[in-house]
């Protein structure tokens, strides 16, 4: 896979620290699943986090803390429950492994909901303050020009799009913050399907955006 657009350092550190939302974590893990560059960078980020932890001053434990931990080890509390083996999930070439359990079917079999002609959505309904959804955009169509109140990450699963920042193809991730306003256009011969996670609602600019926003609910 020829990946050109990667996660930024701040995102990798936040992921390593476990401080991203479920949707953002899912998207980051899905990119890393396919990207050896970011796998290496994540290991570095985790090493940095470990070094920071080691520099923290040790804290005195309460009297008897060690005995309490050891006592726990003697009970069944710490033992994992035996679970029946889950059936092996079906693999789809264009669905990264971390995303597969959320979809449970191929991209074409999902229950897509039409937003406007040529633009369909599948909401993962993860809850939380932001949104995590798949967007499916027909060739030649664009998403209205918009900025962000928070962060927006997009991972391309199929097809491609272009915007002010460049061309994004399968495996590429667009890691955008509030500074960036953009208008992606689906620019290959097939639908562009991408996973999008936000931690705040998008803010559309321009007349088209104001008309479409309440309808799309992005
Ligand atoms: Zn990467």
PDB file of C-alpha atoms and ligand atoms in Angstrom:
ATOM      1  CA  UNK A   1       0.000   0.000   0.000  1.00  0.00           C
ATOM      2  CA  UNK A   2       1.421   3.350  -1.073  1.00  0.00           C
ATOM      3  CA  UNK A   3       0.539   5.659   1.801  1.00  0.00           C
ATOM      4  CA  UNK A   4       1.491   9.336   1.496  1.00  0.00           C
ATOM      5  CA  UNK A   5      -0.516  11.055   4.214  1.00  0.00           C
ATOM      6  CA  UNK A   6       0.098  10.079   7.842  1.00  0.00           C
ATOM      7  CA  UNK A   7      -0.977  10.794  11.397  1.00  0.00           C
ATOM      8  CA  UNK A   8       0.644  13.789  13.042  1.00  0.00           C
ATOM      9  CA  UNK A   9       2.875  13.461  16.110  1.00  0.00           C
ATOM     10  CA  UNK A  10       0.343  14.915  18.531  1.00  0.00           C
ATOM     11  CA  UNK A  11      -2.257  12.366  17.419  1.00  0.00           C
ATOM     12  CA  UNK A  12       0.171   9.447  17.795  1.00  0.00           C
ATOM     13  CA  UNK A  13       1.147  10.590  21.299  1.00  0.00           C
ATOM     14  CA  UNK A  14      -2.503  11.008  22.311  1.00  0.00           C
ATOM     15  CA  UNK A  15      -3.281   7.545  20.916  1.00  0.00           C
ATOM     16  CA  UNK A  16      -0.321   6.015  22.783  1.00  0.00           C
ATOM     17  CA  UNK A  17      -1.549   7.696  25.979  1.00  0.00           C
ATOM     18  CA  UNK A  18      -5.063   6.327  25.435  1.00  0.00           C
ATOM     19  CA  UNK A  19      -6.597   9.806  25.529  1.00  0.00           C
ATOM     20  CA  UNK A  20      -8.447   9.777  22.185  1.00  0.00           C
ATOM     21  CA  UNK A  21     -12.186   9.156  21.833  1.00  0.00           C
ATOM     22  CA  UNK A  22     -13.311   5.692  20.748  1.00  0.00           C
ATOM     23  CA  UNK A  23     -13.965   6.875  17.190  1.00  0.00           C
ATOM     24  CA  UNK A  24     -10.630   8.673  16.884  1.00  0.00           C
ATOM     25  CA  UNK A  25      -8.802   5.656  18.354  1.00  0.00           C
ATOM     26  CA  UNK A  26     -10.565   3.357  15.922  1.00  0.00           C
ATOM     27  CA  UNK A  27      -9.514   5.522  12.985  1.00  0.00           C
ATOM     28  CA  UNK A  28      -5.901   5.795  14.191  1.00  0.00           C
ATOM     29  CA  UNK A  29      -5.675   2.033  14.787  1.00  0.00           C
ATOM     30  CA  UNK A  30      -7.156   1.405  11.327  1.00  0.00           C
ATOM     31  CA  UNK A  31      -4.476   3.576   9.681  1.00  0.00           C
ATOM     32  CA  UNK A  32      -1.655   2.038  11.739  1.00  0.00           C
ATOM     33  CA  UNK A  33      -2.924  -1.425  10.790  1.00  0.00           C
ATOM     34  CA  UNK A  34      -1.958  -0.667   7.182  1.00  0.00           C
ATOM     35  CA  UNK A  35       0.956   1.758   7.658  1.00  0.00           C
ATOM     36  CA  UNK A  36       4.427   0.485   8.617  1.00  0.00           C
ATOM     37  CA  UNK A  37       5.727   4.088   8.939  1.00  0.00           C
ATOM     38  CA  UNK A  38       3.196   4.921  11.627  1.00  0.00           C
ATOM     39  CA  UNK A  39       3.727   1.532  13.326  1.00  0.00           C
ATOM     40  CA  UNK A  40       7.366   2.568  13.828  1.00  0.00           C
ATOM     41  CA  UNK A  41       6.429   6.078  14.935  1.00  0.00           C
ATOM     42  CA  UNK A  42       3.898   4.672  17.417  1.00  0.00           C
ATOM     43  CA  UNK A  43       6.633   2.531  19.007  1.00  0.00           C
ATOM     44  CA  UNK A  44       8.731   5.682  19.367  1.00  0.00           C
ATOM     45  CA  UNK A  45       5.792   7.563  20.878  1.00  0.00           C
ATOM     46  CA  UNK A  46       5.234   4.739  23.367  1.00  0.00           C
ATOM     47  CA  UNK A  47       8.950   4.787  24.278  1.00  0.00           C
ATOM     48  CA  UNK A  48       8.718   8.539  24.924  1.00  0.00           C
ATOM     49  CA  UNK A  49       5.646   7.999  27.103  1.00  0.00           C
ATOM     50  CA  UNK A  50       7.430   5.246  29.050  1.00  0.00           C
ATOM     51  CA  UNK A  51      10.486   7.470  29.610  1.00  0.00           C
ATOM     52  CA  UNK A  52       8.241  10.247  30.926  1.00  0.00           C
ATOM     53  CA  UNK A  53       6.592   7.820  33.364  1.00  0.00           C
ATOM     54  CA  UNK A  54       9.980   6.682  34.663  1.00  0.00           C
ATOM     55  CA  UNK A  55      10.916  10.272  35.454  1.00  0.00           C
ATOM     56  CA  UNK A  56       7.934  10.748  37.729  1.00  0.00           C
ATOM     57  CA  UNK A  57       8.920  10.669  41.407  1.00  0.00           C
ATOM     58  CA  UNK A  58       7.922   7.422  43.138  1.00  0.00           C
ATOM     59  CA  UNK A  59       4.946   7.717  45.486  1.00  0.00           C
ATOM     60  CA  UNK A  60       4.865   6.102  48.912  1.00  0.00           C
ATOM     61  CA  UNK A  61       2.363   3.229  49.061  1.00  0.00           C
ATOM     62  CA  UNK A  62      -0.174   2.911  51.837  1.00  0.00           C
ATOM     63  CA  UNK A  63       0.866   0.478  54.586  1.00  0.00           C
ATOM     64  CA  UNK A  64      -0.216  -3.040  53.689  1.00  0.00           C
ATOM     65  CA  UNK A  65      -0.640  -2.269  49.959  1.00  0.00           C
ATOM     66  CA  UNK A  66       1.718  -5.035  48.894  1.00  0.00           C
ATOM     67  CA  UNK A  67      -0.075  -7.603  51.052  1.00  0.00           C
ATOM     68  CA  UNK A  68      -3.407  -6.563  49.546  1.00  0.00           C
ATOM     69  CA  UNK A  69      -2.116  -7.037  45.998  1.00  0.00           C
ATOM     70  CA  UNK A  70      -0.615 -10.402  46.858  1.00  0.00           C
ATOM     71  CA  UNK A  71      -3.864 -11.490  48.500  1.00  0.00           C
ATOM     72  CA  UNK A  72      -5.720 -10.606  45.303  1.00  0.00           C
ATOM     73  CA  UNK A  73      -3.389 -12.865  43.337  1.00  0.00           C
ATOM     74  CA  UNK A  74      -4.430 -15.803  45.509  1.00  0.00           C
ATOM     75  CA  UNK A  75      -8.122 -15.383  44.694  1.00  0.00           C
ATOM     76  CA  UNK A  76      -9.934 -15.867  41.395  1.00  0.00           C
ATOM     77  CA  UNK A  77     -10.450 -12.102  41.017  1.00  0.00           C
ATOM     78  CA  UNK A  78      -7.546 -11.645  38.658  1.00  0.00           C
ATOM     79  CA  UNK A  79      -8.165 -14.655  36.450  1.00  0.00           C
ATOM     80  CA  UNK A  80      -9.681 -14.131  33.004  1.00  0.00           C
ATOM     81  CA  UNK A  81     -12.954 -15.967  32.469  1.00  0.00           C
ATOM     82  CA  UNK A  82     -12.903 -18.789  30.009  1.00  0.00           C
ATOM     83  CA  UNK A  83     -14.790 -17.733  26.899  1.00  0.00           C
ATOM     84  CA  UNK A  84     -15.894 -19.837  23.962  1.00  0.00           C
ATOM     85  CA  UNK A  85     -13.696 -19.124  20.951  1.00  0.00           C
ATOM     86  CA  UNK A  86     -15.316 -16.507  18.702  1.00  0.00           C
ATOM     87  CA  UNK A  87     -15.691 -17.488  15.055  1.00  0.00           C
ATOM     88  CA  UNK A  88     -12.926 -15.992  12.917  1.00  0.00           C
ATOM     89  CA  UNK A  89     -14.206 -12.740  11.356  1.00  0.00           C
ATOM     90  CA  UNK A  90     -14.518 -12.549   7.595  1.00  0.00           C
ATOM     91  CA  UNK A  91     -11.744 -10.430   6.087  1.00  0.00           C
ATOM     92  CA  UNK A  92     -12.373  -7.769   3.458  1.00  0.00           C
ATOM     93  CA  UNK A  93      -9.443  -6.253   1.579  1.00  0.00           C
ATOM     94  CA  UNK A  94     -10.667  -2.667   1.968  1.00  0.00           C
ATOM     95  CA  UNK A  95     -11.620  -2.877   5.670  1.00  0.00           C
ATOM     96  CA  UNK A  96      -8.735  -2.573   8.167  1.00  0.00           C
ATOM     97  CA  UNK A  97      -8.816  -5.243  10.897  1.00  0.00           C
ATOM     98  CA  UNK A  98      -9.695  -2.856  13.788  1.00  0.00           C
ATOM     99  CA  UNK A  99     -12.730  -1.562  11.861  1.00  0.00           C
ATOM    100  CA  UNK A 100     -14.106  -4.955  10.804  1.00  0.00           C
ATOM    101  CA  UNK A 101     -15.889  -5.779  14.124  1.00  0.00           C
ATOM    102  CA  UNK A 102     -17.798  -2.478  13.891  1.00  0.00           C
ATOM    103  CA  UNK A 103     -19.162  -3.228  10.421  1.00  0.00           C
ATOM    104  CA  UNK A 104     -19.520  -7.030  10.350  1.00  0.00           C
ATOM    105  CA  UNK A 105     -20.155  -6.927   6.579  1.00  0.00           C
ATOM    106  CA  UNK A 106     -18.565  -5.687   3.392  1.00  0.00           C
ATOM    107  CA  UNK A 107     -18.639  -1.983   2.506  1.00  0.00           C
ATOM    108  CA  UNK A 108     -21.165  -2.659  -0.241  1.00  0.00           C
ATOM    109  CA  UNK A 109     -23.528  -4.551   2.070  1.00  0.00           C
ATOM    110  CA  UNK A 110     -23.801  -1.772   4.667  1.00  0.00           C
ATOM    111  CA  UNK A 111     -27.110  -0.038   5.272  1.00  0.00           C
ATOM    112  CA  UNK A 112     -26.143   3.261   3.591  1.00  0.00           C
ATOM    113  CA  UNK A 113     -28.411   6.260   4.095  1.00  0.00           C
ATOM    114  CA  UNK A 114     -28.570   8.879   1.336  1.00  0.00           C
ATOM    115  CA  UNK A 115     -27.789  12.410   2.551  1.00  0.00           C
ATOM    116  CA  UNK A 116     -27.932  14.212  -0.774  1.00  0.00           C
ATOM    117  CA  UNK A 117     -27.861  12.599  -4.212  1.00  0.00           C
ATOM    118  CA  UNK A 118     -24.445  10.954  -4.614  1.00  0.00           C
ATOM    119  CA  UNK A 119     -23.490  11.216  -0.938  1.00  0.00           C
ATOM    120  CA  UNK A 120     -24.341   8.385   1.437  1.00  0.00           C
ATOM    121  CA  UNK A 121     -23.532   7.827   5.072  1.00  0.00           C
ATOM    122  CA  UNK A 122     -23.226   4.961   7.511  1.00  0.00           C
ATOM    123  CA  UNK A 123     -23.121   6.121  11.135  1.00  0.00           C
ATOM    124  CA  UNK A 124     -21.233   3.815  13.523  1.00  0.00           C
ATOM    125  CA  UNK A 125     -23.276   5.298  16.417  1.00  0.00           C
ATOM    126  CA  UNK A 126     -20.467   5.144  18.944  1.00  0.00           C
ATOM    127  CA  UNK A 127     -21.902   7.909  21.118  1.00  0.00           C
ATOM    128  CA  UNK A 128     -19.707  10.522  22.752  1.00  0.00           C
ATOM    129  CA  UNK A 129     -19.312  14.187  21.813  1.00  0.00           C
ATOM    130  CA  UNK A 130     -18.158  13.731  18.214  1.00  0.00           C
ATOM    131  CA  UNK A 131     -19.307  11.482  15.395  1.00  0.00           C
ATOM    132  CA  UNK A 132     -17.823   8.460  13.672  1.00  0.00           C
ATOM    133  CA  UNK A 133     -19.200   7.604  10.284  1.00  0.00           C
ATOM    134  CA  UNK A 134     -18.430   6.243   6.863  1.00  0.00           C
ATOM    135  CA  UNK A 135     -19.091   8.589   3.984  1.00  0.00           C
ATOM    136  CA  UNK A 136     -19.530   7.311   0.448  1.00  0.00           C
ATOM    137  CA  UNK A 137     -19.165   9.957  -2.239  1.00  0.00           C
ATOM    138  CA  UNK A 138     -19.868   9.325  -5.907  1.00  0.00           C
ATOM    139  CA  UNK A 139     -17.114  10.217  -8.409  1.00  0.00           C
ATOM    140  CA  UNK A 140     -16.885  13.928  -9.216  1.00  0.00           C
ATOM    141  CA  UNK A 141     -18.917  15.051  -6.214  1.00  0.00           C
ATOM    142  CA  UNK A 142     -17.667  17.226  -3.420  1.00  0.00           C
ATOM    143  CA  UNK A 143     -18.467  17.688   0.233  1.00  0.00           C
ATOM    144  CA  UNK A 144     -19.390  21.342   0.957  1.00  0.00           C
ATOM    145  CA  UNK A 145     -16.544  23.601   1.991  1.00  0.00           C
ATOM    146  CA  UNK A 146     -16.202  23.407   5.752  1.00  0.00           C
ATOM    147  CA  UNK A 147     -14.023  24.204   8.708  1.00  0.00           C
ATOM    148  CA  UNK A 148     -13.877  22.495  12.066  1.00  0.00           C
ATOM    149  CA  UNK A 149     -14.692  23.483  15.607  1.00  0.00           C
ATOM    150  CA  UNK A 150     -12.564  20.579  16.807  1.00  0.00           C
ATOM    151  CA  UNK A 151     -10.490  17.905  15.140  1.00  0.00           C
ATOM    152  CA  UNK A 152     -11.516  15.852  12.141  1.00  0.00           C
ATOM    153  CA  UNK A 153      -9.710  12.761  10.940  1.00  0.00           C
ATOM    154  CA  UNK A 154     -10.458  11.007   7.677  1.00  0.00           C
ATOM    155  CA  UNK A 155      -9.136   7.636   6.547  1.00  0.00           C
ATOM    156  CA  UNK A 156      -9.657   6.623   2.926  1.00  0.00           C
ATOM    157  CA  UNK A 157     -10.861   3.039   2.530  1.00  0.00           C
ATOM    158  CA  UNK A 158     -11.659   2.990  -1.194  1.00  0.00           C
ATOM    159  CA  UNK A 159     -11.307   5.412  -4.104  1.00  0.00           C
ATOM    160  CA  UNK A 160      -9.702   8.802  -3.593  1.00  0.00           C
ATOM    161  CA  UNK A 161     -10.344  12.487  -3.091  1.00  0.00           C
ATOM    162  CA  UNK A 162      -8.472  15.727  -3.607  1.00  0.00           C
ATOM    163  CA  UNK A 163      -8.634  18.973  -1.693  1.00  0.00           C
ATOM    164  CA  UNK A 164      -6.461  21.997  -0.968  1.00  0.00           C
ATOM    165  CA  UNK A 165      -3.997  19.713   0.855  1.00  0.00           C
ATOM    166  CA  UNK A 166      -3.413  17.162  -1.888  1.00  0.00           C
ATOM    167  CA  UNK A 167      -4.707  13.835  -3.138  1.00  0.00           C
ATOM    168  CA  UNK A 168      -5.761  11.151  -0.665  1.00  0.00           C
ATOM    169  CA  UNK A 169      -5.987   7.479  -1.650  1.00  0.00           C
ATOM    170  CA  UNK A 170      -6.773   4.226   0.174  1.00  0.00           C
ATOM    171  CA  UNK A 171      -4.784   4.062   3.413  1.00  0.00           C
ATOM    172  CA  UNK A 172      -4.079   7.809   3.534  1.00  0.00           C
ATOM    173  CA  UNK A 173      -5.235   9.749   6.560  1.00  0.00           C
ATOM    174  CA  UNK A 174      -6.129  13.448   6.736  1.00  0.00           C
ATOM    175  CA  UNK A 175      -5.481  14.678  10.252  1.00  0.00           C
ATOM    176  CA  UNK A 176      -7.072  18.130  10.431  1.00  0.00           C
ATOM    177  CA  UNK A 177      -7.359  20.655  13.218  1.00  0.00           C
ATOM    178  CA  UNK A 178      -9.462  23.783  13.622  1.00  0.00           C
ATOM    179  CA  UNK A 179      -7.183  25.894  11.417  1.00  0.00           C
ATOM    180  CA  UNK A 180      -8.000  24.045   8.237  1.00  0.00           C
ATOM    181  CA  UNK A 181     -10.990  24.631   5.989  1.00  0.00           C
ATOM    182  CA  UNK A 182     -11.304  22.385   2.961  1.00  0.00           C
ATOM    183  CA  UNK A 183     -13.549  21.073   0.192  1.00  0.00           C
ATOM    184  CA  UNK A 184     -12.772  17.476  -0.750  1.00  0.00           C
ATOM    185  CA  UNK A 185     -13.769  16.227  -4.215  1.00  0.00           C
ATOM    186  CA  UNK A 186     -14.140  12.519  -4.996  1.00  0.00           C
ATOM    187  CA  UNK A 187     -11.780  12.223  -7.974  1.00  0.00           C
ATOM    188  CA  UNK A 188     -11.428   8.623  -9.167  1.00  0.00           C
ATOM    189  CA  UNK A 189     -13.665   6.421 -11.270  1.00  0.00           C
ATOM    190  CA  UNK A 190     -15.255   4.728  -8.242  1.00  0.00           C
ATOM    191  CA  UNK A 191     -17.046   5.903  -5.104  1.00  0.00           C
ATOM    192  CA  UNK A 192     -14.764   7.369  -2.485  1.00  0.00           C
ATOM    193  CA  UNK A 193     -15.477   5.644   0.832  1.00  0.00           C
ATOM    194  CA  UNK A 194     -13.845   7.071   3.922  1.00  0.00           C
ATOM    195  CA  UNK A 195     -14.031   6.730   7.670  1.00  0.00           C
ATOM    196  CA  UNK A 196     -14.442  10.115   9.370  1.00  0.00           C
ATOM    197  CA  UNK A 197     -14.142  10.788  13.089  1.00  0.00           C
ATOM    198  CA  UNK A 198     -14.742  14.186  14.650  1.00  0.00           C
ATOM    199  CA  UNK A 199     -14.598  15.364  18.230  1.00  0.00           C
ATOM    200  CA  UNK A 200     -16.902  18.328  17.560  1.00  0.00           C
ATOM    201  CA  UNK A 201     -19.487  19.186  14.873  1.00  0.00           C
ATOM    202  CA  UNK A 202     -18.216  20.393  11.509  1.00  0.00           C
ATOM    203  CA  UNK A 203     -18.789  24.029  10.605  1.00  0.00           C
ATOM    204  CA  UNK A 204     -19.792  24.598   7.017  1.00  0.00           C
ATOM    205  CA  UNK A 205     -18.967  27.837   5.250  1.00  0.00           C
ATOM    206  CA  UNK A 206     -20.648  29.344   2.215  1.00  0.00           C
ATOM    207  CA  UNK A 207     -24.277  29.310   1.132  1.00  0.00           C
ATOM    208  CA  UNK A 208     -24.232  25.674  -0.008  1.00  0.00           C
ATOM    209  CA  UNK A 209     -22.858  24.622   3.335  1.00  0.00           C
ATOM    210  CA  UNK A 210     -25.510  26.528   5.256  1.00  0.00           C
ATOM    211  CA  UNK A 211     -28.221  24.954   3.118  1.00  0.00           C
ATOM    212  CA  UNK A 212     -26.856  21.449   3.412  1.00  0.00           C
ATOM    213  CA  UNK A 213     -25.645  21.350   6.992  1.00  0.00           C
ATOM    214  CA  UNK A 214     -29.002  20.967   8.755  1.00  0.00           C
ATOM    215  CA  UNK A 215     -29.928  18.298   6.218  1.00  0.00           C
ATOM    216  CA  UNK A 216     -26.720  16.314   6.456  1.00  0.00           C
ATOM    217  CA  UNK A 217     -26.296  16.792  10.173  1.00  0.00           C
ATOM    218  CA  UNK A 218     -22.528  16.489   9.807  1.00  0.00           C
TER     219      UNK A 218
HETATM  220 ZN1  LIG B   1       1.021   6.414   8.457  1.00  0.00          ZN
END
